[in-house]
Short mmCIF file of C-alpha atoms and ligand atoms in Angstrom, two decimals:
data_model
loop_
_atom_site.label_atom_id
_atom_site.label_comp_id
_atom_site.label_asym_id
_atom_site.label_seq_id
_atom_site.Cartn_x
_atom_site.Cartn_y
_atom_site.Cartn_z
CA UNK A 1 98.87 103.47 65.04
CA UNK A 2 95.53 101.00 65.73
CA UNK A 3 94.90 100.26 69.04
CA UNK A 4 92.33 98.70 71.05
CA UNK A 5 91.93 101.72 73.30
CA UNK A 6 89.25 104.18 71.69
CA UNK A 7 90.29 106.86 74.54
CA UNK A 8 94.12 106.74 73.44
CA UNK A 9 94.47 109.08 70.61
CA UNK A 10 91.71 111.26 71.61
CA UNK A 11 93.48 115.22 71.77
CA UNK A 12 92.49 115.07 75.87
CA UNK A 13 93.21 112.04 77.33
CA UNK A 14 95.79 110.16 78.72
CA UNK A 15 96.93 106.38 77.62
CA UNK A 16 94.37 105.63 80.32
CA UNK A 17 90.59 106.84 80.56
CA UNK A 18 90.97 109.34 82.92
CA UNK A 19 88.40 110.24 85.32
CA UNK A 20 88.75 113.84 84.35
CA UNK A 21 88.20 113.01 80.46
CA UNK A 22 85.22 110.78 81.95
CA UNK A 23 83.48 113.73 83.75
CA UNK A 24 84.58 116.49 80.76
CA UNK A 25 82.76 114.79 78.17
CA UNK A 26 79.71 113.79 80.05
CA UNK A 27 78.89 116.87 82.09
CA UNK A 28 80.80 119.59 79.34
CA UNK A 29 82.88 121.19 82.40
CA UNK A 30 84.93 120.65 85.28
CA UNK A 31 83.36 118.79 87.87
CA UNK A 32 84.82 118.06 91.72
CA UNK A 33 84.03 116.05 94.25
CA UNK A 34 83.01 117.32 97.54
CA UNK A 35 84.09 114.68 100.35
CA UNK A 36 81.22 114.62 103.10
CA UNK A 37 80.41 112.33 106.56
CA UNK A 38 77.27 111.23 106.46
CA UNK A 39 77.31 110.40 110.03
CA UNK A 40 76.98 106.29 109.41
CA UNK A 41 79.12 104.03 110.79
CA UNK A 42 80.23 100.41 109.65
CA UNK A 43 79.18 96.83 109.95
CA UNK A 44 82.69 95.87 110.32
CA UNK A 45 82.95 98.07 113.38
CA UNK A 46 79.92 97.79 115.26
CA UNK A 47 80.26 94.29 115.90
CA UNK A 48 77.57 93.12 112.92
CA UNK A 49 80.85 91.17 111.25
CA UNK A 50 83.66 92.60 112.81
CA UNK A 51 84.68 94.96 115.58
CA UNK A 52 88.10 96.23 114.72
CA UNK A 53 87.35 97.39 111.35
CA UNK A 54 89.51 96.34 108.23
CA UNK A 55 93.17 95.85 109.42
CA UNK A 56 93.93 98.95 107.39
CA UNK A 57 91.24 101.64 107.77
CA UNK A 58 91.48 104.60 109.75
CA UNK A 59 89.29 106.23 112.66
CA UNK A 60 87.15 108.08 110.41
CA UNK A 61 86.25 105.63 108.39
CA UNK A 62 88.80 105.83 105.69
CA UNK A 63 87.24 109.33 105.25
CA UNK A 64 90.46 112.14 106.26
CA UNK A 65 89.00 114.84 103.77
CA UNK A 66 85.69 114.44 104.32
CA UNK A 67 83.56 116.93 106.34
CA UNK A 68 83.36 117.14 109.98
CA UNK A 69 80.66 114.80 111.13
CA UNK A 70 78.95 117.33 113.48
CA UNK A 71 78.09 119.65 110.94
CA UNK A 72 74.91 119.28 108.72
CA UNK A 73 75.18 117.96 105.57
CA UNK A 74 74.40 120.93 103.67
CA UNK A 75 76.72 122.92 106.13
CA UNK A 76 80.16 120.77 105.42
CA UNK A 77 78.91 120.65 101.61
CA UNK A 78 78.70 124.53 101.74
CA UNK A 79 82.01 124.75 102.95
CA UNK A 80 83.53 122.40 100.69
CA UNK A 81 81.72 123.56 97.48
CA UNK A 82 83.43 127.03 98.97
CA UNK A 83 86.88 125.98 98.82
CA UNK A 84 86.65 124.14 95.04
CA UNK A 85 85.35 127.36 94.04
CA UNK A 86 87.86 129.32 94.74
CA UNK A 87 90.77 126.87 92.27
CA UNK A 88 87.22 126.12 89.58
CA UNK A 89 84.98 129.12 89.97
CA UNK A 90 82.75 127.70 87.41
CA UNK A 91 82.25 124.08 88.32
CA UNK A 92 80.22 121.27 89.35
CA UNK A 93 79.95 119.06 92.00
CA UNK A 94 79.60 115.40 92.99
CA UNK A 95 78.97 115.09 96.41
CA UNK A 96 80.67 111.95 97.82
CA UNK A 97 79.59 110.19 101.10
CA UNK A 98 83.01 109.18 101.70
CA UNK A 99 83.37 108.10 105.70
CA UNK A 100 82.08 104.45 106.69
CA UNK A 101 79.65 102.83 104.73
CA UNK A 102 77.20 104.89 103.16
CA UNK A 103 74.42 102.44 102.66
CA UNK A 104 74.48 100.87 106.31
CA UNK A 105 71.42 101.34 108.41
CA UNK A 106 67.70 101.92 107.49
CA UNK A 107 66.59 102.84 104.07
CA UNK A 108 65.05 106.27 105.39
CA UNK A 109 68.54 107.50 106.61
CA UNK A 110 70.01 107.27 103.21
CA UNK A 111 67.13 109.16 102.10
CA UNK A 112 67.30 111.87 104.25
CA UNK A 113 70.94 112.20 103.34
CA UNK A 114 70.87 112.10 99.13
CA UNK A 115 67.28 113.60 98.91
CA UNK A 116 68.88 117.37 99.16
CA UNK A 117 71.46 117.01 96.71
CA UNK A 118 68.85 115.58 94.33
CA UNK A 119 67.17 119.05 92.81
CA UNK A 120 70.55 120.96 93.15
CA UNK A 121 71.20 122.35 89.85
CA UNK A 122 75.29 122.36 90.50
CA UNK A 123 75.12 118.64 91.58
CA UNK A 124 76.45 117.10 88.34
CA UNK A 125 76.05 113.25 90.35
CA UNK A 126 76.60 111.46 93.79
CA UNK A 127 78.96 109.23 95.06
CA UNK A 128 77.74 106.91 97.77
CA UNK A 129 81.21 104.89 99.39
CA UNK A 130 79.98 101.47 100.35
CA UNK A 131 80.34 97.84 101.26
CA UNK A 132 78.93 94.83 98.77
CA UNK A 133 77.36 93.25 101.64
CA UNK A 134 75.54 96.81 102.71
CA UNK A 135 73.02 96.82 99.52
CA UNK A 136 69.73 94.98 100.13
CA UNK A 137 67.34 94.90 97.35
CA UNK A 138 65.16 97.95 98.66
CA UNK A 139 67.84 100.16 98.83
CA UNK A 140 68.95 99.36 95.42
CA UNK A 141 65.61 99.98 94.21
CA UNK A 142 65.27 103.78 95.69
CA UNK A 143 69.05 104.74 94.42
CA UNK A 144 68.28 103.40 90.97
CA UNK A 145 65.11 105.49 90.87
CA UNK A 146 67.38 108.19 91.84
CA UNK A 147 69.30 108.15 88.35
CA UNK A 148 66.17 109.59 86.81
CA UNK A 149 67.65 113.27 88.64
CA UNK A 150 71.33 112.56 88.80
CA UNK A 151 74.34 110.25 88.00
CA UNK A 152 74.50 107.85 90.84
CA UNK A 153 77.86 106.25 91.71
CA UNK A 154 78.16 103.27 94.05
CA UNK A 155 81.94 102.83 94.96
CA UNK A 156 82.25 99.13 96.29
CA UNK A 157 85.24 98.64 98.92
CA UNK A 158 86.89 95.60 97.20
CA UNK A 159 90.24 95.46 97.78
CA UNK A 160 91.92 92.22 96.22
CA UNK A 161 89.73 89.07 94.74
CA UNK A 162 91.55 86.80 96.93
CA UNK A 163 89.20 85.60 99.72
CA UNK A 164 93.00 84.63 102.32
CA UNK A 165 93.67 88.44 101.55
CA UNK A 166 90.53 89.45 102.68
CA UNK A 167 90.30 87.22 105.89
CA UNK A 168 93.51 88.81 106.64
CA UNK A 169 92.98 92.29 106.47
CA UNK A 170 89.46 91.58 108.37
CA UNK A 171 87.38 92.38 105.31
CA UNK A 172 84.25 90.79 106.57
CA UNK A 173 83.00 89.48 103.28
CA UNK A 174 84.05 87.44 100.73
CA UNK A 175 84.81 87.70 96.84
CA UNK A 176 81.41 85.95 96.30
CA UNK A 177 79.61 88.54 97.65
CA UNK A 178 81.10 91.22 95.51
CA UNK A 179 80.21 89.50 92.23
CA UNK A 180 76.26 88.64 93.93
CA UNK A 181 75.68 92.18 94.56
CA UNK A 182 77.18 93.55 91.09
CA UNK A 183 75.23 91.16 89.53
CA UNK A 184 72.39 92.56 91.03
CA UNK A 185 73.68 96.32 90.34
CA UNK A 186 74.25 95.57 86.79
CA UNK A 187 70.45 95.86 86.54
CA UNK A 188 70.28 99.19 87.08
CA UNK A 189 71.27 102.87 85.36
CA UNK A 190 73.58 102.56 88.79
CA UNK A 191 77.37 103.11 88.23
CA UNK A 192 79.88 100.80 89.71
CA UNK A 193 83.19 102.07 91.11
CA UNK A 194 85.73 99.66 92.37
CA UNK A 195 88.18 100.47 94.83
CA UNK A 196 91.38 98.07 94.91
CA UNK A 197 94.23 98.34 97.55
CA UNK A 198 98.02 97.17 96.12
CA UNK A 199 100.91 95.98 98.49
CA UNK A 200 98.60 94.08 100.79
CA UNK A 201 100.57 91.68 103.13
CA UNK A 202 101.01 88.35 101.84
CA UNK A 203 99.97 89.22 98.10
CA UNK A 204 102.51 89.42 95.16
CA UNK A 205 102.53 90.89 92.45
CA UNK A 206 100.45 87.80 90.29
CA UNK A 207 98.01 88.03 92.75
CA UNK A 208 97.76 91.77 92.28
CA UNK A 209 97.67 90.98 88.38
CA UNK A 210 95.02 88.19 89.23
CA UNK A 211 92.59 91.07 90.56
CA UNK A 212 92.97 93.19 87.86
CA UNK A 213 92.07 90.65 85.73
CA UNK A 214 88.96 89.49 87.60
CA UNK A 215 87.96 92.65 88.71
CA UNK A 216 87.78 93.12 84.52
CA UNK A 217 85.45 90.53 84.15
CA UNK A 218 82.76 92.54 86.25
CA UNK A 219 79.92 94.73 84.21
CA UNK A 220 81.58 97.96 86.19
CA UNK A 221 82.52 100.95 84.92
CA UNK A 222 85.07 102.27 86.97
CA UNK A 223 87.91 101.48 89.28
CA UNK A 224 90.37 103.16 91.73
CA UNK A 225 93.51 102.08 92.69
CA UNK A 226 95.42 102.53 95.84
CA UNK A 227 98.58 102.06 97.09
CA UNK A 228 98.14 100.20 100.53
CA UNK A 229 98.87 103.48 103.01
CA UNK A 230 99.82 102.57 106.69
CA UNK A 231 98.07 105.01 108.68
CA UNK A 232 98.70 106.09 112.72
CA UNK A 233 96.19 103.96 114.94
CA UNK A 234 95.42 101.59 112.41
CA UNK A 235 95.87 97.75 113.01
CA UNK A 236 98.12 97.33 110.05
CA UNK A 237 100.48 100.35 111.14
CA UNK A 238 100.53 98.73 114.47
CA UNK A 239 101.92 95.37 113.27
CA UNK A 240 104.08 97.14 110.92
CA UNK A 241 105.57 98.97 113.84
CA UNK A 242 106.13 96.24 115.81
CA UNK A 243 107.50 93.95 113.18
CA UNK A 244 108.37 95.64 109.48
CA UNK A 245 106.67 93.81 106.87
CA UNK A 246 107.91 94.82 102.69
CA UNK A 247 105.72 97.81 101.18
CA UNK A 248 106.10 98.08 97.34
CA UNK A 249 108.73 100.61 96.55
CA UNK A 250 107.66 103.40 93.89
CA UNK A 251 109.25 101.66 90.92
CA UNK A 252 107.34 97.99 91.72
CA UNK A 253 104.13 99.64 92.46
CA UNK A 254 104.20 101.84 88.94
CA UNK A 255 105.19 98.64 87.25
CA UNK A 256 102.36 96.54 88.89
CA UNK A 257 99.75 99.42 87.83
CA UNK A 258 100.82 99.45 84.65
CA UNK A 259 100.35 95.60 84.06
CA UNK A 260 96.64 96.09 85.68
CA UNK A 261 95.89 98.88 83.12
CA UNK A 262 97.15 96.49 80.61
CA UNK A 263 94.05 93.97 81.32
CA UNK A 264 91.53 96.87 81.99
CA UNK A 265 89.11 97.00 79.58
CA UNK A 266 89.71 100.60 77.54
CA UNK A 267 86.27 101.87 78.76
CA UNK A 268 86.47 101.59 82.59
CA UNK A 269 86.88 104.97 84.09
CA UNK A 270 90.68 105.14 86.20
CA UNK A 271 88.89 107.45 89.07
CA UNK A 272 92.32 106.84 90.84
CA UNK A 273 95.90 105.38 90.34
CA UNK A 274 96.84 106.86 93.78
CA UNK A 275 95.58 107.45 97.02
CA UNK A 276 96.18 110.73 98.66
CA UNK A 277 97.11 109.67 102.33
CA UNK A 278 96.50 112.00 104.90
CA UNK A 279 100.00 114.12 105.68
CA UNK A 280 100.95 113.53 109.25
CA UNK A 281 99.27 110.33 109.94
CA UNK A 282 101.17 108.56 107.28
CA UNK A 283 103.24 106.06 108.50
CA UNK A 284 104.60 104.55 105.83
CA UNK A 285 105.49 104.98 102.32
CA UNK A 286 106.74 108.08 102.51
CA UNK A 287 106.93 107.76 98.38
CA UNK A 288 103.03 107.98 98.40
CA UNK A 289 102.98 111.49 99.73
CA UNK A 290 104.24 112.99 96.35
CA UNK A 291 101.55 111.85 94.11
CA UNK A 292 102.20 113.77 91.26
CA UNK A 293 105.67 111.99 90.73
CA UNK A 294 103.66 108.42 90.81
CA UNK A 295 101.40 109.69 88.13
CA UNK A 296 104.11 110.83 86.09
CA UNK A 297 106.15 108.04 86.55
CA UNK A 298 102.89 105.82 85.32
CA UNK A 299 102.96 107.73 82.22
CA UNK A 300 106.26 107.76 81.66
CA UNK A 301 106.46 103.87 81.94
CA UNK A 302 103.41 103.47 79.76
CA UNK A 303 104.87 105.70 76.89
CA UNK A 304 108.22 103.75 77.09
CA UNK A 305 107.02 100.46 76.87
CA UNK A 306 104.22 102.20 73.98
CA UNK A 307 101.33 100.74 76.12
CA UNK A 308 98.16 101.13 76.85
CA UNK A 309 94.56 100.35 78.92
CA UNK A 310 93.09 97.23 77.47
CA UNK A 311 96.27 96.31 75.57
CA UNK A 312 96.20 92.73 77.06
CA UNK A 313 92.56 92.34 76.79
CA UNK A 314 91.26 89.81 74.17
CA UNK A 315 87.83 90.78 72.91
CA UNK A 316 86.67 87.29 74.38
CA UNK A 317 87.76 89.53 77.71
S1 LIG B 1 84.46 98.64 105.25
FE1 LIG B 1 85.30 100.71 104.97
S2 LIG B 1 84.64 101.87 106.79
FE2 LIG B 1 84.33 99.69 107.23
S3 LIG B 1 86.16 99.08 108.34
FE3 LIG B 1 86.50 98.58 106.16
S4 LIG B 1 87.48 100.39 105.24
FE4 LIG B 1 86.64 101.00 107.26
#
């Protein structure tokens, strides 16, 4: 059968472009991330745009499995590195700033936190988790110069295109800003991760569609989707607990992720189709916690319904 999805048919890959085929084929191994705290903090938090933090983010930062903040970089890198070693003794790594915002504060303290992962022969590429409105020209400037040594991934906190959504959950920044800063990005051997939340309060399943479909209009080249988690301590998990709002069931949210893969351009990289929340803290869904059941259940649907990433995208995009 033709398709429109180049990825589809190849022996390794799923009716999606896997992250995993992604880092196979470019690196010619395994390759895992190492989650670590670079000890930053967040404009949304410290009072800069916000105080409380989006609605739905968690004390560290929205970073549960990264390293322990008190250690030295190179310290909670050895000990992660340690632990992938023992399930892929012969891997690579991407180390991945993963708590706060990554690019918030002075150029020099980004520096001092990529500049000894740069040489490291088993560092395959870095992954810097940030904010659109945290990238000023300068720093953009020093991380593209960066790609000459390594693979450097920027993922952008996003969310959902729709500027109410974003008021709501206390985002901080607008759509707008998102497409400025790609724009700017798109200059650059810089690679673009998106991170999108489904199930937000107040959005439906067109709007979820609508942000798939915008989101695919963007020169990025990869994106991770999320169900929305409710976390303990978080304002959202507070509000839920004091007055139950829906949550997607299972079944709505595979059916809504399939429809965004269907307006994904075939090339973008699926890092993610589900989050892993954090055991314990979880509040709510409890379907979340067994992740392997969503992705089968993804690919299930998908080879039912004989579809694939990119079916619904015209080449006019
Ligand atoms: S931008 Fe990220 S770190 Fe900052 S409050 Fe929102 S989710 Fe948390």
């Amino acid at each position: 059968m033709k398709t429109n999805n180049p990825f589809l048919y190849s022996d390794d890959n799923k009716r999606y472009h896997t992250w995993n085929y992604y880092l196979r084929h470019q690196f010619g191994k395994k390759v895992a991330k190492v989650p670590l705290d670079g000890g930053f903090t967040c404009p949304n938090r410290d009072g800069t745009c916000g105080t409380g933090g989006c609605t739905f983010c968690t004390r560290s930062g929205s970073g549960e499995f990264a390293g322990d903040r008190a250690e030295p970089l190179l310290s909670q890198y050895a000990k992660g590195q340690a632990m992938m070693r023992h399930k892929w003794p012969d891997a690579d790594f991407i180390p991945y700033f993963q708590a706060y915002t990554n690019t918030y504060g002075p150029l020099s303290k980004i520096q001092d936190c990529l500049t000894p992962f740069l040489d490291r022969p088993e560092v395959a590429a870095i992954a810097i988790a940030t904010r659109a409105d945290c990238l000023e020209q300068e720093k953009i400037d020093w991380l593209a110069q960066c790609c000459a040594k390594k693979e450097i991934w920027l993922e952008l906190g996003v969310q959902s295109v729709h500027d109410r959504t974003a008021r709501q959950i206390h985002r901080g920044h607008d759509y707008a800003q998102v497409v400025e800063t790609v724009t700017r990005l798109v200059r650059t051997p810089l690679k673009i991760c998106v991170h999108l939340i489904n199930g937000l309060p107040g959005e439906d399943a067109a709007m979820m569609l609508e942000t798939a479909c915008q989101i695919n209009q963007l020169p990025i080249h990869a994106v991770k989707l999320h169900m929305l988690h409710l976390m303990q301590d978080t304002q959202l998990a507070d509000a839920y607990m004091q007055q139950p709002f829906p949550l997607l069931t299972r079944d709505e949210y595979v059916a809504i992720v399939v429809d965004q893969l269907e307006r994904l351009r075939p090339e973008i990289i699926i890092q993610r189709l589900t989050g892993d929340g954090a055991g314990e803290a979880l509040i709510a869904p409890e379907w979340t916690k067994k992740k392997t059941i969503v992705l089968n259940e993804i690919d299930k649907r998908m080879a039912n319904l004989n579809t694939w990433q990119g079916k619904l995208v015209s080449n006019g995009r």
